[in-house]
Amino acid sequence: PEAFPIASLKYDEAMELAYFGAQVLHPSAMIPCIDDSIPVYVRNIFNPAFEGTVIQGRCQSLKESNTLGRIRNWRSKGGEIPIKGITSVDKIALVTLEGASVIGGASAAERFMGAMADAAINVLIITQASSESSITVAVPENEGE
């Protein structure tokens, strides 16, 4: 009920939305546009008067945004709205590696991800606990056993 149109998106944002279910674009269709800086205009054929959304440019890193001073309290409507969409993915399994050997050890993460690659498991999302005591990956449900 509180949805609103988005005037512009970055290529990275549009690809993420497309990958996780926005059916207007295919993620790989953005690659030539990114390579040649071609803007993509998404319009509503049932409402030609609506301006639509323009997709162009790449997202800044958090460090770049912070350096430029563009991170503000978005609730006060003083900055950019950081959330462009919310999606959910069905039939996902979470696989977690946890224990003392994970803490501070890049080799444990490397071996974990290497094992996933060796088993041809498609890792969708990776997250690590702030204490570095665990790593969790989201994988397709049928690959999570």
PDB file of C-alpha atoms in Angstrom:
ATOM      1  CA  PRO A   1       0.000   0.000   0.000  1.00  0.00           C
ATOM      2  CA  GLU A   2       2.927   2.385   0.451  1.00  0.00           C
ATOM      3  CA  ALA A   3       4.574   1.555  -2.869  1.00  0.00           C
ATOM      4  CA  PHE A   4       5.652   4.459  -5.015  1.00  0.00           C
ATOM      5  CA  PRO A   5       7.289   4.891  -8.411  1.00  0.00           C
ATOM      6  CA  ILE A   6      11.068   5.162  -8.599  1.00  0.00           C
ATOM      7  CA  ALA A   7      12.305   7.851 -10.988  1.00  0.00           C
ATOM      8  CA  SER A   8      15.780   6.376 -11.406  1.00  0.00           C
ATOM      9  CA  LEU A   9      17.845   3.324 -10.597  1.00  0.00           C
ATOM     10  CA  LYS A  10      21.469   2.377 -11.058  1.00  0.00           C
ATOM     11  CA  TYR A  11      22.333  -0.609 -13.261  1.00  0.00           C
ATOM     12  CA  ASP A  12      23.431  -2.570 -10.184  1.00  0.00           C
ATOM     13  CA  GLU A  13      20.106  -1.993  -8.415  1.00  0.00           C
ATOM     14  CA  ALA A  14      18.071  -2.957 -11.485  1.00  0.00           C
ATOM     15  CA  MET A  15      20.097  -6.151 -11.963  1.00  0.00           C
ATOM     16  CA  GLU A  16      19.510  -7.183  -8.348  1.00  0.00           C
ATOM     17  CA  LEU A  17      15.784  -6.525  -8.607  1.00  0.00           C
ATOM     18  CA  ALA A  18      15.641  -8.435 -11.893  1.00  0.00           C
ATOM     19  CA  TYR A  19      17.600 -11.375 -10.499  1.00  0.00           C
ATOM     20  CA  PHE A  20      15.257 -11.665  -7.543  1.00  0.00           C
ATOM     21  CA  GLY A  21      11.997 -11.445  -9.431  1.00  0.00           C
ATOM     22  CA  ALA A  22      11.332  -8.081 -11.078  1.00  0.00           C
ATOM     23  CA  GLN A  23      10.098  -9.381 -14.413  1.00  0.00           C
ATOM     24  CA  VAL A  24      10.548  -6.252 -16.503  1.00  0.00           C
ATOM     25  CA  LEU A  25      14.260  -6.851 -17.173  1.00  0.00           C
ATOM     26  CA  HIS A  26      16.620  -9.786 -17.421  1.00  0.00           C
ATOM     27  CA  PRO A  27      19.862  -9.255 -15.444  1.00  0.00           C
ATOM     28  CA  SER A  28      22.141 -10.173 -18.363  1.00  0.00           C
ATOM     29  CA  ALA A  29      20.303  -7.742 -20.655  1.00  0.00           C
ATOM     30  CA  MET A  30      21.897  -4.920 -18.669  1.00  0.00           C
ATOM     31  CA  ILE A  31      25.491  -5.889 -19.536  1.00  0.00           C
ATOM     32  CA  PRO A  32      25.707  -4.156 -22.954  1.00  0.00           C
ATOM     33  CA  CYS A  33      24.061  -1.074 -21.444  1.00  0.00           C
ATOM     34  CA  ILE A  34      26.615  -0.984 -18.637  1.00  0.00           C
ATOM     35  CA  ASP A  35      29.525  -1.510 -21.015  1.00  0.00           C
ATOM     36  CA  ASP A  36      28.461   1.353 -23.305  1.00  0.00           C
ATOM     37  CA  SER A  37      26.710   3.582 -20.707  1.00  0.00           C
ATOM     38  CA  ILE A  38      23.357   3.275 -22.491  1.00  0.00           C
ATOM     39  CA  PRO A  39      20.401   4.448 -20.376  1.00  0.00           C
ATOM     40  CA  VAL A  40      17.428   2.083 -20.152  1.00  0.00           C
ATOM     41  CA  TYR A  41      13.947   3.585 -19.948  1.00  0.00           C
ATOM     42  CA  VAL A  42      11.232   1.450 -18.351  1.00  0.00           C
ATOM     43  CA  ARG A  43       7.746   2.656 -19.275  1.00  0.00           C
ATOM     44  CA  ASN A  44       4.206   1.507 -18.639  1.00  0.00           C
ATOM     45  CA  ILE A  45       2.466   0.735 -21.939  1.00  0.00           C
ATOM     46  CA  PHE A  46      -0.912   0.991 -20.200  1.00  0.00           C
ATOM     47  CA  ASN A  47      -0.135   4.490 -18.892  1.00  0.00           C
ATOM     48  CA  PRO A  48       1.922   6.356 -21.521  1.00  0.00           C
ATOM     49  CA  ALA A  49       1.694   9.619 -19.559  1.00  0.00           C
ATOM     50  CA  PHE A  50       3.705   8.113 -16.678  1.00  0.00           C
ATOM     51  CA  GLU A  51       7.361   9.110 -16.942  1.00  0.00           C
ATOM     52  CA  GLY A  52       8.626   5.681 -15.931  1.00  0.00           C
ATOM     53  CA  THR A  53      12.065   4.841 -14.597  1.00  0.00           C
ATOM     54  CA  VAL A  54      15.463   5.533 -16.121  1.00  0.00           C
ATOM     55  CA  ILE A  55      18.255   3.073 -15.370  1.00  0.00           C
ATOM     56  CA  GLN A  56      21.799   4.354 -15.766  1.00  0.00           C
ATOM     57  CA  GLY A  57      25.126   4.634 -13.973  1.00  0.00           C
ATOM     58  CA  ARG A  58      26.774   2.442 -11.386  1.00  0.00           C
ATOM     59  CA  CYS A  59      26.252   2.461  -7.623  1.00  0.00           C
ATOM     60  CA  GLN A  60      28.813   4.109  -5.432  1.00  0.00           C
ATOM     61  CA  SER A  61      30.486   2.120  -2.726  1.00  0.00           C
ATOM     62  CA  LEU A  62      29.543   2.934   0.861  1.00  0.00           C
ATOM     63  CA  LYS A  63      32.981   4.502   1.300  1.00  0.00           C
ATOM     64  CA  GLU A  64      32.467   6.740  -1.763  1.00  0.00           C
ATOM     65  CA  SER A  65      29.006   7.768  -0.578  1.00  0.00           C
ATOM     66  CA  ASN A  66      30.279   8.574   2.897  1.00  0.00           C
ATOM     67  CA  THR A  67      33.193  10.593   1.489  1.00  0.00           C
ATOM     68  CA  LEU A  68      30.808  12.657  -0.620  1.00  0.00           C
ATOM     69  CA  GLY A  69      28.544  13.195   2.396  1.00  0.00           C
ATOM     70  CA  ARG A  70      25.465  11.726   0.718  1.00  0.00           C
ATOM     71  CA  ILE A  71      24.490   9.395   3.564  1.00  0.00           C
ATOM     72  CA  ARG A  72      21.787  11.096   5.600  1.00  0.00           C
ATOM     73  CA  ASN A  73      18.762  10.172   7.605  1.00  0.00           C
ATOM     74  CA  TRP A  74      16.424   9.094   4.797  1.00  0.00           C
ATOM     75  CA  ARG A  75      13.428   9.057   7.142  1.00  0.00           C
ATOM     76  CA  SER A  76      13.648  12.819   7.439  1.00  0.00           C
ATOM     77  CA  LYS A  77      13.479  12.968   3.632  1.00  0.00           C
ATOM     78  CA  GLY A  78      16.867  14.688   3.678  1.00  0.00           C
ATOM     79  CA  GLY A  79      18.780  12.101   1.682  1.00  0.00           C
ATOM     80  CA  GLU A  80      18.456   9.400  -0.905  1.00  0.00           C
ATOM     81  CA  ILE A  81      16.088   6.527  -0.219  1.00  0.00           C
ATOM     82  CA  PRO A  82      18.450   3.563   0.268  1.00  0.00           C
ATOM     83  CA  ILE A  83      15.834   0.831  -0.207  1.00  0.00           C
ATOM     84  CA  LYS A  84      14.618   0.455  -3.787  1.00  0.00           C
ATOM     85  CA  GLY A  85      12.698  -2.779  -3.457  1.00  0.00           C
ATOM     86  CA  ILE A  86      12.031  -5.805  -1.285  1.00  0.00           C
ATOM     87  CA  THR A  87      11.944  -9.288  -2.718  1.00  0.00           C
ATOM     88  CA  SER A  88      11.708 -12.810  -1.420  1.00  0.00           C
ATOM     89  CA  VAL A  89      12.973 -16.022  -2.909  1.00  0.00           C
ATOM     90  CA  ASP A  90      11.183 -19.351  -2.460  1.00  0.00           C
ATOM     91  CA  LYS A  91      12.782 -22.762  -2.060  1.00  0.00           C
ATOM     92  CA  ILE A  92      16.029 -21.563  -0.481  1.00  0.00           C
ATOM     93  CA  ALA A  93      18.167 -23.439   2.039  1.00  0.00           C
ATOM     94  CA  LEU A  94      20.628 -21.870   4.463  1.00  0.00           C
ATOM     95  CA  VAL A  95      23.943 -23.624   5.041  1.00  0.00           C
ATOM     96  CA  THR A  96      26.001 -22.420   8.011  1.00  0.00           C
ATOM     97  CA  LEU A  97      29.624 -23.101   8.924  1.00  0.00           C
ATOM     98  CA  GLU A  98      30.322 -22.139  12.504  1.00  0.00           C
ATOM     99  CA  GLY A  99      32.941 -22.652  15.151  1.00  0.00           C
ATOM    100  CA  ALA A 100      36.162 -21.299  16.572  1.00  0.00           C
ATOM    101  CA  SER A 101      38.132 -22.224  13.450  1.00  0.00           C
ATOM    102  CA  VAL A 102      36.108 -19.726  11.425  1.00  0.00           C
ATOM    103  CA  ILE A 103      37.084 -16.727  13.601  1.00  0.00           C
ATOM    104  CA  GLY A 104      39.585 -14.484  11.842  1.00  0.00           C
ATOM    105  CA  GLY A 105      40.475 -17.169   9.351  1.00  0.00           C
ATOM    106  CA  ALA A 106      40.211 -16.350   5.677  1.00  0.00           C
ATOM    107  CA  SER A 107      41.345 -19.880   4.899  1.00  0.00           C
ATOM    108  CA  ALA A 108      38.192 -21.365   6.470  1.00  0.00           C
ATOM    109  CA  ALA A 109      35.981 -19.142   4.302  1.00  0.00           C
ATOM    110  CA  GLU A 110      38.081 -19.952   1.253  1.00  0.00           C
ATOM    111  CA  ARG A 111      37.817 -23.705   1.882  1.00  0.00           C
ATOM    112  CA  PHE A 112      34.052 -23.432   2.550  1.00  0.00           C
ATOM    113  CA  MET A 113      33.402 -21.532  -0.671  1.00  0.00           C
ATOM    114  CA  GLY A 114      35.802 -23.816  -2.547  1.00  0.00           C
ATOM    115  CA  ALA A 115      33.811 -26.840  -1.367  1.00  0.00           C
ATOM    116  CA  MET A 116      30.617 -25.183  -2.604  1.00  0.00           C
ATOM    117  CA  ALA A 117      32.210 -24.525  -6.002  1.00  0.00           C
ATOM    118  CA  ASP A 118      33.619 -28.083  -6.210  1.00  0.00           C
ATOM    119  CA  ALA A 119      30.122 -29.448  -5.568  1.00  0.00           C
ATOM    120  CA  ALA A 120      28.681 -27.097  -8.248  1.00  0.00           C
ATOM    121  CA  ILE A 121      26.403 -25.466  -5.646  1.00  0.00           C
ATOM    122  CA  ASN A 122      24.997 -22.117  -6.738  1.00  0.00           C
ATOM    123  CA  VAL A 123      25.552 -19.698  -3.814  1.00  0.00           C
ATOM    124  CA  LEU A 124      22.956 -16.905  -3.940  1.00  0.00           C
ATOM    125  CA  ILE A 125      23.851 -14.912  -0.824  1.00  0.00           C
ATOM    126  CA  ILE A 126      26.776 -14.954   1.610  1.00  0.00           C
ATOM    127  CA  THR A 127      26.740 -13.470   5.102  1.00  0.00           C
ATOM    128  CA  GLN A 128      29.172 -13.585   7.986  1.00  0.00           C
ATOM    129  CA  ALA A 129      28.444 -12.960  11.650  1.00  0.00           C
ATOM    130  CA  SER A 130      30.005  -9.759  12.979  1.00  0.00           C
ATOM    131  CA  SER A 131      31.905 -11.880  15.504  1.00  0.00           C
ATOM    132  CA  GLU A 132      33.302 -13.847  12.531  1.00  0.00           C
ATOM    133  CA  SER A 133      32.254 -17.071  14.247  1.00  0.00           C
ATOM    134  CA  SER A 134      30.026 -18.238  11.402  1.00  0.00           C
ATOM    135  CA  ILE A 135      29.447 -17.979   7.677  1.00  0.00           C
ATOM    136  CA  THR A 136      25.999 -18.619   6.197  1.00  0.00           C
ATOM    137  CA  VAL A 137      25.153 -19.052   2.537  1.00  0.00           C
ATOM    138  CA  ALA A 138      21.769 -19.220   0.837  1.00  0.00           C
ATOM    139  CA  VAL A 139      21.545 -21.896  -1.834  1.00  0.00           C
ATOM    140  CA  PRO A 140      18.724 -23.403  -3.903  1.00  0.00           C
ATOM    141  CA  GLU A 141      16.745 -25.787  -1.687  1.00  0.00           C
ATOM    142  CA  ASN A 142      17.544 -28.806  -3.844  1.00  0.00           C
ATOM    143  CA  GLU A 143      21.304 -28.109  -3.455  1.00  0.00           C
ATOM    144  CA  GLY A 144      21.228 -27.597   0.314  1.00  0.00           C
ATOM    145  CA  GLU A 145      21.456 -31.188   1.492  1.00  0.00           C
TER     146      GLU A 145
END
